[in-house]
């Protein structure tokens, strides 16, 4: 394990910070925290007395925060509304030191906001404000032309698809072709059933459920069934690797000829919220720093182990990952 620690520390010591371009469905997670001691006389529902409200980044924003926490230079692109939530989203990103000039405001759609009303530790209701129709071609073209100069400066291009309408086949293919033409690797966190639109990606990173749905296979419960499902996706997309996250069982790296299993590093699992975003960010960060896909996934496993011990969408740092490597080597 020490060789891994040395490689990680050399990336930390390098003058060049890995530069990552994140394109994705950006959203706002809005929390209303309160007390509820009585039922409403109008309907059989609790009355919530609001004590506090907080706003954080959701969706692809969680990938961005993970990358910032690791120390990457991040540029973020996407389409949001022209509304108050858009202003909040841009402010949070700017405060994080992230470049936002490739985020386009579309007057025809709202910024996706998920509002959760939480009493004690209990979520009462979630209210979503969003439009998930595909972005229009003029907006897609505007985004692609804005991205061109940023792809040049990126070590890695990340697509974080939350199925909110950004990644139409037209836009997805436009981005992948532009990146490939400049020799930049594209890593995708996929959603939905149409993986054909990801043709030309370097890595696609589904979880087990997403893979079995996209490959239209029965339950994936063995390495053979995993490889069978992978075969379908390789045929559809021509991707080099499929990295499948298996929650408490770790992850598997599939190539057309081979597979590598990486058992999980977590000893206890508290909350898997956002762990997939941490895996995506960590893999991309270390690959952009020059590490192999196997080493990067091994490190992503350590990062996932750290964040799932924390409640809610969490992030980790390179120092914590090094500490986790040393701790598991000692056990």
mmCIF file of C-alpha atoms in Angstrom:
data_model
loop_
_atom_site.group_PDB
_atom_site.id
_atom_site.type_symbol
_atom_site.label_atom_id
_atom_site.label_comp_id
_atom_site.label_asym_id
_atom_site.label_seq_id
_atom_site.Cartn_x
_atom_site.Cartn_y
_atom_site.Cartn_z
ATOM 1 C CA UNK A 1 0.000 0.000 0.000
ATOM 2 C CA UNK A 2 2.922 2.339 0.561
ATOM 3 C CA UNK A 3 3.542 2.692 -3.181
ATOM 4 C CA UNK A 4 -0.002 4.097 -3.436
ATOM 5 C CA UNK A 5 0.624 6.537 -0.602
ATOM 6 C CA UNK A 6 3.836 7.731 -2.336
ATOM 7 C CA UNK A 7 2.038 8.242 -5.661
ATOM 8 C CA UNK A 8 -0.715 10.225 -3.937
ATOM 9 C CA UNK A 9 1.766 12.425 -2.117
ATOM 10 C CA UNK A 10 3.671 13.161 -5.327
ATOM 11 C CA UNK A 11 0.425 14.444 -6.907
ATOM 12 C CA UNK A 12 -0.099 16.622 -3.824
ATOM 13 C CA UNK A 13 3.428 18.007 -4.109
ATOM 14 C CA UNK A 14 3.161 18.768 -7.849
ATOM 15 C CA UNK A 15 2.781 22.408 -8.869
ATOM 16 C CA UNK A 16 0.043 21.565 -11.381
ATOM 17 C CA UNK A 17 -3.329 20.914 -9.759
ATOM 18 C CA UNK A 18 -5.475 18.445 -11.723
ATOM 19 C CA UNK A 19 -7.917 20.545 -13.788
ATOM 20 C CA UNK A 20 -11.335 18.974 -14.185
ATOM 21 C CA UNK A 21 -14.229 20.155 -16.329
ATOM 22 C CA UNK A 22 -17.548 19.028 -14.807
ATOM 23 C CA UNK A 23 -20.631 19.192 -17.009
ATOM 24 C CA UNK A 24 -23.835 18.160 -15.323
ATOM 25 C CA UNK A 25 -27.308 18.617 -13.940
ATOM 26 C CA UNK A 26 -26.856 21.342 -11.341
ATOM 27 C CA UNK A 27 -29.425 21.661 -8.584
ATOM 28 C CA UNK A 28 -30.065 23.201 -5.217
ATOM 29 C CA UNK A 29 -30.842 21.155 -2.110
ATOM 30 C CA UNK A 30 -32.950 23.367 0.136
ATOM 31 C CA UNK A 31 -33.673 22.201 3.690
ATOM 32 C CA UNK A 32 -36.351 23.562 6.018
ATOM 33 C CA UNK A 33 -35.642 22.486 9.604
ATOM 34 C CA UNK A 34 -38.379 22.761 12.201
ATOM 35 C CA UNK A 35 -40.422 21.381 15.086
ATOM 36 C CA UNK A 36 -43.830 19.752 14.852
ATOM 37 C CA UNK A 37 -45.835 19.359 18.031
ATOM 38 C CA UNK A 38 -49.426 19.377 16.785
ATOM 39 C CA UNK A 39 -51.628 18.419 13.853
ATOM 40 C CA UNK A 40 -53.309 20.944 11.602
ATOM 41 C CA UNK A 41 -57.036 21.535 12.111
ATOM 42 C CA UNK A 42 -57.366 21.787 8.300
ATOM 43 C CA UNK A 43 -56.030 18.323 7.365
ATOM 44 C CA UNK A 44 -54.370 15.334 9.102
ATOM 45 C CA UNK A 45 -50.879 16.769 8.639
ATOM 46 C CA UNK A 46 -48.337 18.132 11.126
ATOM 47 C CA UNK A 47 -47.816 21.866 11.499
ATOM 48 C CA UNK A 48 -44.107 22.611 11.136
ATOM 49 C CA UNK A 49 -42.734 25.595 12.983
ATOM 50 C CA UNK A 50 -39.663 26.636 10.944
ATOM 51 C CA UNK A 51 -36.459 27.124 12.959
ATOM 52 C CA UNK A 52 -33.846 27.278 10.222
ATOM 53 C CA UNK A 53 -33.299 27.002 6.455
ATOM 54 C CA UNK A 54 -30.133 25.878 4.655
ATOM 55 C CA UNK A 55 -29.102 25.614 1.013
ATOM 56 C CA UNK A 56 -26.449 23.336 -0.462
ATOM 57 C CA UNK A 57 -25.463 22.176 -3.930
ATOM 58 C CA UNK A 58 -27.132 19.033 -5.205
ATOM 59 C CA UNK A 59 -26.734 16.819 -8.258
ATOM 60 C CA UNK A 60 -23.534 17.501 -10.175
ATOM 61 C CA UNK A 61 -22.747 20.172 -7.562
ATOM 62 C CA UNK A 62 -21.909 17.371 -5.142
ATOM 63 C CA UNK A 63 -19.279 16.073 -7.599
ATOM 64 C CA UNK A 64 -17.870 19.617 -7.823
ATOM 65 C CA UNK A 65 -17.624 19.943 -4.023
ATOM 66 C CA UNK A 66 -15.854 16.586 -3.781
ATOM 67 C CA UNK A 67 -13.292 17.711 -6.374
ATOM 68 C CA UNK A 68 -12.733 21.065 -4.645
ATOM 69 C CA UNK A 69 -12.221 19.256 -1.344
ATOM 70 C CA UNK A 70 -9.564 17.022 -2.967
ATOM 71 C CA UNK A 71 -7.752 20.097 -4.275
ATOM 72 C CA UNK A 72 -8.654 20.094 -7.970
ATOM 73 C CA UNK A 73 -9.072 23.168 -10.153
ATOM 74 C CA UNK A 74 -12.703 22.901 -11.223
ATOM 75 C CA UNK A 75 -14.659 24.461 -14.069
ATOM 76 C CA UNK A 76 -18.372 23.697 -14.049
ATOM 77 C CA UNK A 77 -20.855 23.810 -16.928
ATOM 78 C CA UNK A 78 -24.572 23.216 -17.172
ATOM 79 C CA UNK A 79 -27.954 24.826 -17.742
ATOM 80 C CA UNK A 80 -29.967 26.457 -14.962
ATOM 81 C CA UNK A 81 -32.971 28.775 -14.831
ATOM 82 C CA UNK A 82 -32.958 32.543 -14.664
ATOM 83 C CA UNK A 83 -34.326 32.771 -11.135
ATOM 84 C CA UNK A 84 -33.442 33.332 -7.488
ATOM 85 C CA UNK A 85 -32.230 29.741 -7.020
ATOM 86 C CA UNK A 86 -29.817 30.233 -9.936
ATOM 87 C CA UNK A 87 -28.270 33.183 -8.113
ATOM 88 C CA UNK A 88 -27.838 31.093 -4.942
ATOM 89 C CA UNK A 89 -26.265 28.251 -6.917
ATOM 90 C CA UNK A 90 -23.758 30.529 -8.672
ATOM 91 C CA UNK A 91 -22.881 32.184 -5.345
ATOM 92 C CA UNK A 92 -22.131 28.849 -3.617
ATOM 93 C CA UNK A 93 -19.941 27.750 -6.542
ATOM 94 C CA UNK A 94 -18.094 31.073 -6.699
ATOM 95 C CA UNK A 95 -17.472 30.942 -2.930
ATOM 96 C CA UNK A 96 -15.931 27.482 -3.498
ATOM 97 C CA UNK A 97 -13.516 29.040 -6.020
ATOM 98 C CA UNK A 98 -15.123 27.328 -9.013
ATOM 99 C CA UNK A 99 -15.290 28.920 -12.492
ATOM 100 C CA UNK A 100 -18.934 29.325 -13.535
ATOM 101 C CA UNK A 101 -18.824 31.256 -16.816
ATOM 102 C CA UNK A 102 -19.895 28.132 -18.736
ATOM 103 C CA UNK A 103 -23.193 27.857 -16.860
ATOM 104 C CA UNK A 104 -26.019 28.988 -19.119
ATOM 105 C CA UNK A 105 -29.251 30.511 -17.848
ATOM 106 C CA UNK A 106 -32.314 29.343 -19.756
ATOM 107 C CA UNK A 107 -35.424 31.500 -19.378
ATOM 108 C CA UNK A 108 -37.649 28.554 -20.330
ATOM 109 C CA UNK A 109 -36.788 26.312 -17.387
ATOM 110 C CA UNK A 110 -36.451 26.762 -13.635
ATOM 111 C CA UNK A 111 -33.331 25.875 -11.679
ATOM 112 C CA UNK A 112 -33.986 22.434 -10.167
ATOM 113 C CA UNK A 113 -34.655 22.865 -6.438
ATOM 114 C CA UNK A 114 -35.403 20.020 -4.047
ATOM 115 C CA UNK A 115 -36.913 21.314 -0.815
ATOM 116 C CA UNK A 116 -36.939 18.896 2.121
ATOM 117 C CA UNK A 117 -38.902 19.624 5.285
ATOM 118 C CA UNK A 118 -37.126 17.945 8.198
ATOM 119 C CA UNK A 119 -38.413 17.618 11.761
ATOM 120 C CA UNK A 120 -35.845 16.238 14.197
ATOM 121 C CA UNK A 121 -34.119 13.623 12.038
ATOM 122 C CA UNK A 122 -37.317 12.768 10.168
ATOM 123 C CA UNK A 123 -37.990 13.993 6.624
ATOM 124 C CA UNK A 124 -41.688 14.848 6.317
ATOM 125 C CA UNK A 125 -41.941 15.816 2.680
ATOM 126 C CA UNK A 126 -39.844 16.711 -0.359
ATOM 127 C CA UNK A 127 -41.047 19.320 -2.825
ATOM 128 C CA UNK A 128 -39.361 19.385 -6.271
ATOM 129 C CA UNK A 129 -39.331 22.341 -8.621
ATOM 130 C CA UNK A 130 -37.976 21.263 -11.984
ATOM 131 C CA UNK A 131 -38.517 20.741 -15.696
ATOM 132 C CA UNK A 132 -36.867 17.596 -17.060
ATOM 133 C CA UNK A 133 -37.529 18.178 -20.772
ATOM 134 C CA UNK A 134 -34.435 17.998 -22.969
ATOM 135 C CA UNK A 135 -32.585 21.289 -23.386
ATOM 136 C CA UNK A 136 -33.261 22.931 -26.748
ATOM 137 C CA UNK A 137 -30.733 22.651 -29.590
ATOM 138 C CA UNK A 138 -29.921 26.402 -29.537
ATOM 139 C CA UNK A 139 -29.051 26.135 -25.806
ATOM 140 C CA UNK A 140 -27.071 22.910 -26.466
ATOM 141 C CA UNK A 141 -25.121 24.599 -29.263
ATOM 142 C CA UNK A 142 -24.406 27.619 -27.072
ATOM 143 C CA UNK A 143 -23.062 25.329 -24.345
ATOM 144 C CA UNK A 144 -20.852 23.337 -26.752
ATOM 145 C CA UNK A 145 -19.315 26.513 -28.190
ATOM 146 C CA UNK A 146 -18.652 27.870 -24.678
ATOM 147 C CA UNK A 147 -17.037 24.572 -23.671
ATOM 148 C CA UNK A 148 -14.563 24.415 -26.531
ATOM 149 C CA UNK A 149 -11.882 26.619 -24.978
ATOM 150 C CA UNK A 150 -12.326 25.010 -21.540
ATOM 151 C CA UNK A 151 -11.869 21.463 -22.882
ATOM 152 C CA UNK A 152 -8.362 22.542 -24.009
ATOM 153 C CA UNK A 153 -7.293 23.354 -20.448
ATOM 154 C CA UNK A 154 -8.902 20.329 -18.778
ATOM 155 C CA UNK A 155 -7.017 17.178 -17.785
ATOM 156 C CA UNK A 156 -10.286 15.265 -17.628
ATOM 157 C CA UNK A 157 -13.925 15.859 -18.654
ATOM 158 C CA UNK A 158 -16.663 14.607 -16.312
ATOM 159 C CA UNK A 159 -20.331 14.198 -17.221
ATOM 160 C CA UNK A 160 -22.623 13.940 -14.191
ATOM 161 C CA UNK A 161 -26.031 12.895 -15.530
ATOM 162 C CA UNK A 162 -28.963 13.122 -13.117
ATOM 163 C CA UNK A 163 -31.579 12.677 -15.862
ATOM 164 C CA UNK A 164 -32.863 16.256 -15.588
ATOM 165 C CA UNK A 165 -32.833 16.971 -19.319
ATOM 166 C CA UNK A 166 -29.327 18.378 -19.852
ATOM 167 C CA UNK A 167 -27.823 15.328 -21.523
ATOM 168 C CA UNK A 168 -29.912 15.041 -24.668
ATOM 169 C CA UNK A 169 -28.295 12.668 -27.190
ATOM 170 C CA UNK A 170 -27.461 15.735 -29.320
ATOM 171 C CA UNK A 171 -25.628 17.585 -26.537
ATOM 172 C CA UNK A 172 -23.984 14.477 -25.028
ATOM 173 C CA UNK A 173 -22.524 13.431 -28.368
ATOM 174 C CA UNK A 174 -21.467 17.009 -29.101
ATOM 175 C CA UNK A 175 -19.483 17.173 -25.839
ATOM 176 C CA UNK A 176 -17.888 13.705 -26.196
ATOM 177 C CA UNK A 177 -16.835 14.358 -29.808
ATOM 178 C CA UNK A 178 -15.364 17.760 -28.903
ATOM 179 C CA UNK A 179 -13.387 16.209 -25.991
ATOM 180 C CA UNK A 180 -12.161 13.227 -28.046
ATOM 181 C CA UNK A 181 -11.059 15.539 -30.871
ATOM 182 C CA UNK A 182 -8.793 17.280 -28.342
ATOM 183 C CA UNK A 183 -7.538 13.992 -26.892
ATOM 184 C CA UNK A 184 -9.337 14.440 -23.548
ATOM 185 C CA UNK A 185 -10.779 11.470 -21.671
ATOM 186 C CA UNK A 186 -14.472 11.584 -20.755
ATOM 187 C CA UNK A 187 -15.800 9.870 -17.610
ATOM 188 C CA UNK A 188 -19.567 9.558 -17.260
ATOM 189 C CA UNK A 189 -21.844 8.938 -14.302
ATOM 190 C CA UNK A 190 -24.862 7.688 -16.276
ATOM 191 C CA UNK A 191 -28.629 7.782 -15.743
ATOM 192 C CA UNK A 192 -31.606 6.503 -17.663
ATOM 193 C CA UNK A 193 -31.767 3.680 -20.159
ATOM 194 C CA UNK A 194 -30.234 5.185 -23.304
ATOM 195 C CA UNK A 195 -26.482 4.527 -23.040
ATOM 196 C CA UNK A 196 -26.027 4.880 -26.812
ATOM 197 C CA UNK A 197 -25.757 8.628 -26.256
ATOM 198 C CA UNK A 198 -22.534 7.967 -24.262
ATOM 199 C CA UNK A 199 -20.780 6.488 -27.321
ATOM 200 C CA UNK A 200 -17.085 7.387 -27.322
ATOM 201 C CA UNK A 201 -16.713 7.835 -23.540
ATOM 202 C CA UNK A 202 -13.538 6.536 -21.873
ATOM 203 C CA UNK A 203 -15.209 5.307 -18.657
ATOM 204 C CA UNK A 204 -18.883 4.826 -17.772
ATOM 205 C CA UNK A 205 -19.565 4.431 -14.049
ATOM 206 C CA UNK A 206 -23.007 2.965 -13.248
ATOM 207 C CA UNK A 207 -24.059 1.303 -10.018
ATOM 208 C CA UNK A 208 -25.320 -2.288 -10.134
ATOM 209 C CA UNK A 209 -29.007 -1.339 -10.477
ATOM 210 C CA UNK A 210 -28.339 1.248 -13.218
ATOM 211 C CA UNK A 211 -26.246 -1.263 -15.173
ATOM 212 C CA UNK A 212 -28.830 -4.056 -15.013
ATOM 213 C CA UNK A 213 -31.624 -1.662 -16.097
ATOM 214 C CA UNK A 214 -29.604 -0.209 -18.992
ATOM 215 C CA UNK A 215 -28.466 -3.655 -20.165
ATOM 216 C CA UNK A 216 -32.034 -4.995 -19.699
ATOM 217 C CA UNK A 217 -30.713 -7.998 -17.783
ATOM 218 C CA UNK A 218 -31.980 -9.930 -14.814
ATOM 219 C CA UNK A 219 -30.581 -9.227 -11.360
ATOM 220 C CA UNK A 220 -26.795 -8.886 -11.316
ATOM 221 C CA UNK A 221 -25.595 -11.179 -8.511
ATOM 222 C CA UNK A 222 -22.338 -12.680 -9.804
ATOM 223 C CA UNK A 223 -19.248 -11.621 -11.747
ATOM 224 C CA UNK A 224 -20.611 -13.584 -14.759
ATOM 225 C CA UNK A 225 -23.924 -11.695 -14.801
ATOM 226 C CA UNK A 226 -21.971 -8.453 -14.335
ATOM 227 C CA UNK A 227 -19.787 -9.258 -17.361
ATOM 228 C CA UNK A 228 -22.848 -10.207 -19.450
ATOM 229 C CA UNK A 229 -24.488 -6.862 -18.669
ATOM 230 C CA UNK A 230 -21.191 -5.089 -19.339
ATOM 231 C CA UNK A 231 -20.970 -6.741 -22.761
ATOM 232 C CA UNK A 232 -24.251 -5.095 -23.803
ATOM 233 C CA UNK A 233 -22.939 -1.658 -22.806
ATOM 234 C CA UNK A 234 -19.547 -2.193 -24.494
ATOM 235 C CA UNK A 235 -21.407 -3.008 -27.719
ATOM 236 C CA UNK A 236 -23.632 0.064 -27.415
ATOM 237 C CA UNK A 237 -20.944 2.585 -26.488
ATOM 238 C CA UNK A 238 -17.467 1.315 -27.388
ATOM 239 C CA UNK A 239 -16.321 2.644 -24.008
ATOM 240 C CA UNK A 240 -12.892 1.477 -22.753
ATOM 241 C CA UNK A 241 -13.972 0.699 -19.190
ATOM 242 C CA UNK A 242 -17.125 0.245 -17.161
ATOM 243 C CA UNK A 243 -16.599 0.834 -13.448
ATOM 244 C CA UNK A 244 -19.511 -0.665 -11.502
ATOM 245 C CA UNK A 245 -20.048 0.418 -7.906
ATOM 246 C CA UNK A 246 -21.522 -2.325 -5.698
ATOM 247 C CA UNK A 247 -22.186 -0.305 -2.490
ATOM 248 C CA UNK A 248 -21.032 -2.438 0.454
ATOM 249 C CA UNK A 249 -19.179 -4.866 -1.863
ATOM 250 C CA UNK A 250 -16.844 -2.251 -3.356
ATOM 251 C CA UNK A 251 -16.455 -1.971 -7.129
ATOM 252 C CA UNK A 252 -15.480 -3.840 -10.276
ATOM 253 C CA UNK A 253 -13.519 -2.460 -13.234
ATOM 254 C CA UNK A 254 -14.664 -4.136 -16.459
ATOM 255 C CA UNK A 255 -12.855 -3.967 -19.784
ATOM 256 C CA UNK A 256 -13.909 -6.015 -22.818
ATOM 257 C CA UNK A 257 -11.277 -8.659 -22.040
ATOM 258 C CA UNK A 258 -10.863 -8.485 -18.302
ATOM 259 C CA UNK A 259 -12.200 -7.529 -14.887
ATOM 260 C CA UNK A 260 -10.675 -6.364 -11.604
ATOM 261 C CA UNK A 261 -12.603 -6.582 -8.318
ATOM 262 C CA UNK A 262 -11.832 -4.065 -5.590
ATOM 263 C CA UNK A 263 -13.473 -5.034 -2.295
ATOM 264 C CA UNK A 264 -14.864 -2.209 -0.198
ATOM 265 C CA UNK A 265 -12.732 -0.491 2.434
ATOM 266 C CA UNK A 266 -15.638 0.436 4.687
ATOM 267 C CA UNK A 267 -15.910 -1.273 8.028
ATOM 268 C CA UNK A 268 -19.201 0.338 8.921
ATOM 269 C CA UNK A 269 -21.828 1.861 6.656
ATOM 270 C CA UNK A 270 -23.908 4.745 7.973
ATOM 271 C CA UNK A 271 -25.129 6.559 4.904
ATOM 272 C CA UNK A 272 -24.429 5.976 1.219
ATOM 273 C CA UNK A 273 -25.887 9.332 0.073
ATOM 274 C CA UNK A 274 -23.562 10.891 -2.442
ATOM 275 C CA UNK A 275 -20.944 8.107 -2.229
ATOM 276 C CA UNK A 276 -21.237 7.589 -6.007
ATOM 277 C CA UNK A 277 -20.345 11.251 -6.549
ATOM 278 C CA UNK A 278 -17.312 10.854 -4.271
ATOM 279 C CA UNK A 279 -16.171 7.801 -6.255
ATOM 280 C CA UNK A 280 -16.541 9.684 -9.558
ATOM 281 C CA UNK A 281 -14.658 12.750 -8.284
ATOM 282 C CA UNK A 282 -11.829 10.741 -6.690
ATOM 283 C CA UNK A 283 -11.297 8.523 -9.738
ATOM 284 C CA UNK A 284 -11.167 11.551 -12.028
ATOM 285 C CA UNK A 285 -8.878 13.521 -9.709
ATOM 286 C CA UNK A 286 -6.220 10.809 -9.469
ATOM 287 C CA UNK A 287 -6.428 9.818 -13.140
ATOM 288 C CA UNK A 288 -5.996 13.493 -14.056
ATOM 289 C CA UNK A 289 -2.924 13.415 -11.795
ATOM 290 C CA UNK A 290 -1.471 10.591 -13.906
ATOM 291 C CA UNK A 291 -2.439 7.471 -11.917
ATOM 292 C CA UNK A 292 -3.745 4.284 -13.560
ATOM 293 C CA UNK A 293 -7.456 3.447 -13.522
ATOM 294 C CA UNK A 294 -6.773 0.594 -11.025
ATOM 295 C CA UNK A 295 -4.902 2.844 -8.585
ATOM 296 C CA UNK A 296 -7.482 5.613 -8.989
ATOM 297 C CA UNK A 297 -10.370 3.221 -8.288
ATOM 298 C CA UNK A 298 -8.531 1.785 -5.269
ATOM 299 C CA UNK A 299 -8.242 5.342 -3.918
ATOM 300 C CA UNK A 300 -11.899 6.036 -4.767
ATOM 301 C CA UNK A 301 -12.803 3.002 -2.649
ATOM 302 C CA UNK A 302 -10.943 4.544 0.302
ATOM 303 C CA UNK A 303 -12.697 7.882 -0.301
ATOM 304 C CA UNK A 304 -16.109 6.155 -0.396
ATOM 305 C CA UNK A 305 -15.302 4.363 2.863
ATOM 306 C CA UNK A 306 -14.599 7.727 4.496
ATOM 307 C CA UNK A 307 -17.739 9.524 3.288
ATOM 308 C CA UNK A 308 -20.176 6.715 4.054
ATOM 309 C CA UNK A 309 -19.153 6.953 7.694
ATOM 310 C CA UNK A 310 -20.565 10.508 7.628
ATOM 311 C CA UNK A 311 -24.229 11.459 7.418
ATOM 312 C CA UNK A 312 -25.545 13.196 4.300
ATOM 313 C CA UNK A 313 -23.611 14.047 1.146
ATOM 314 C CA UNK A 314 -20.059 14.412 2.398
ATOM 315 C CA UNK A 315 -16.603 15.085 0.972
ATOM 316 C CA UNK A 316 -13.097 14.008 1.873
ATOM 317 C CA UNK A 317 -9.523 15.240 1.408
ATOM 318 C CA UNK A 318 -6.341 13.686 0.025
ATOM 319 C CA UNK A 319 -4.805 13.718 3.535
ATOM 320 C CA UNK A 320 -7.754 11.702 4.881
ATOM 321 C CA UNK A 321 -7.390 9.209 2.024
ATOM 322 C CA UNK A 322 -3.673 8.753 2.804
ATOM 323 C CA UNK A 323 -4.568 8.234 6.476
ATOM 324 C CA UNK A 324 -7.201 5.626 5.489
ATOM 325 C CA UNK A 325 -4.642 3.774 3.305
ATOM 326 C CA UNK A 326 -2.170 3.601 6.193
ATOM 327 C CA UNK A 327 -4.878 2.539 8.646
ATOM 328 C CA UNK A 328 -6.094 -0.332 6.447
ATOM 329 C CA UNK A 329 -2.481 -1.406 5.734
ATOM 330 C CA UNK A 330 -1.911 -1.666 9.480
ATOM 331 C CA UNK A 331 -4.990 -3.861 10.023
#
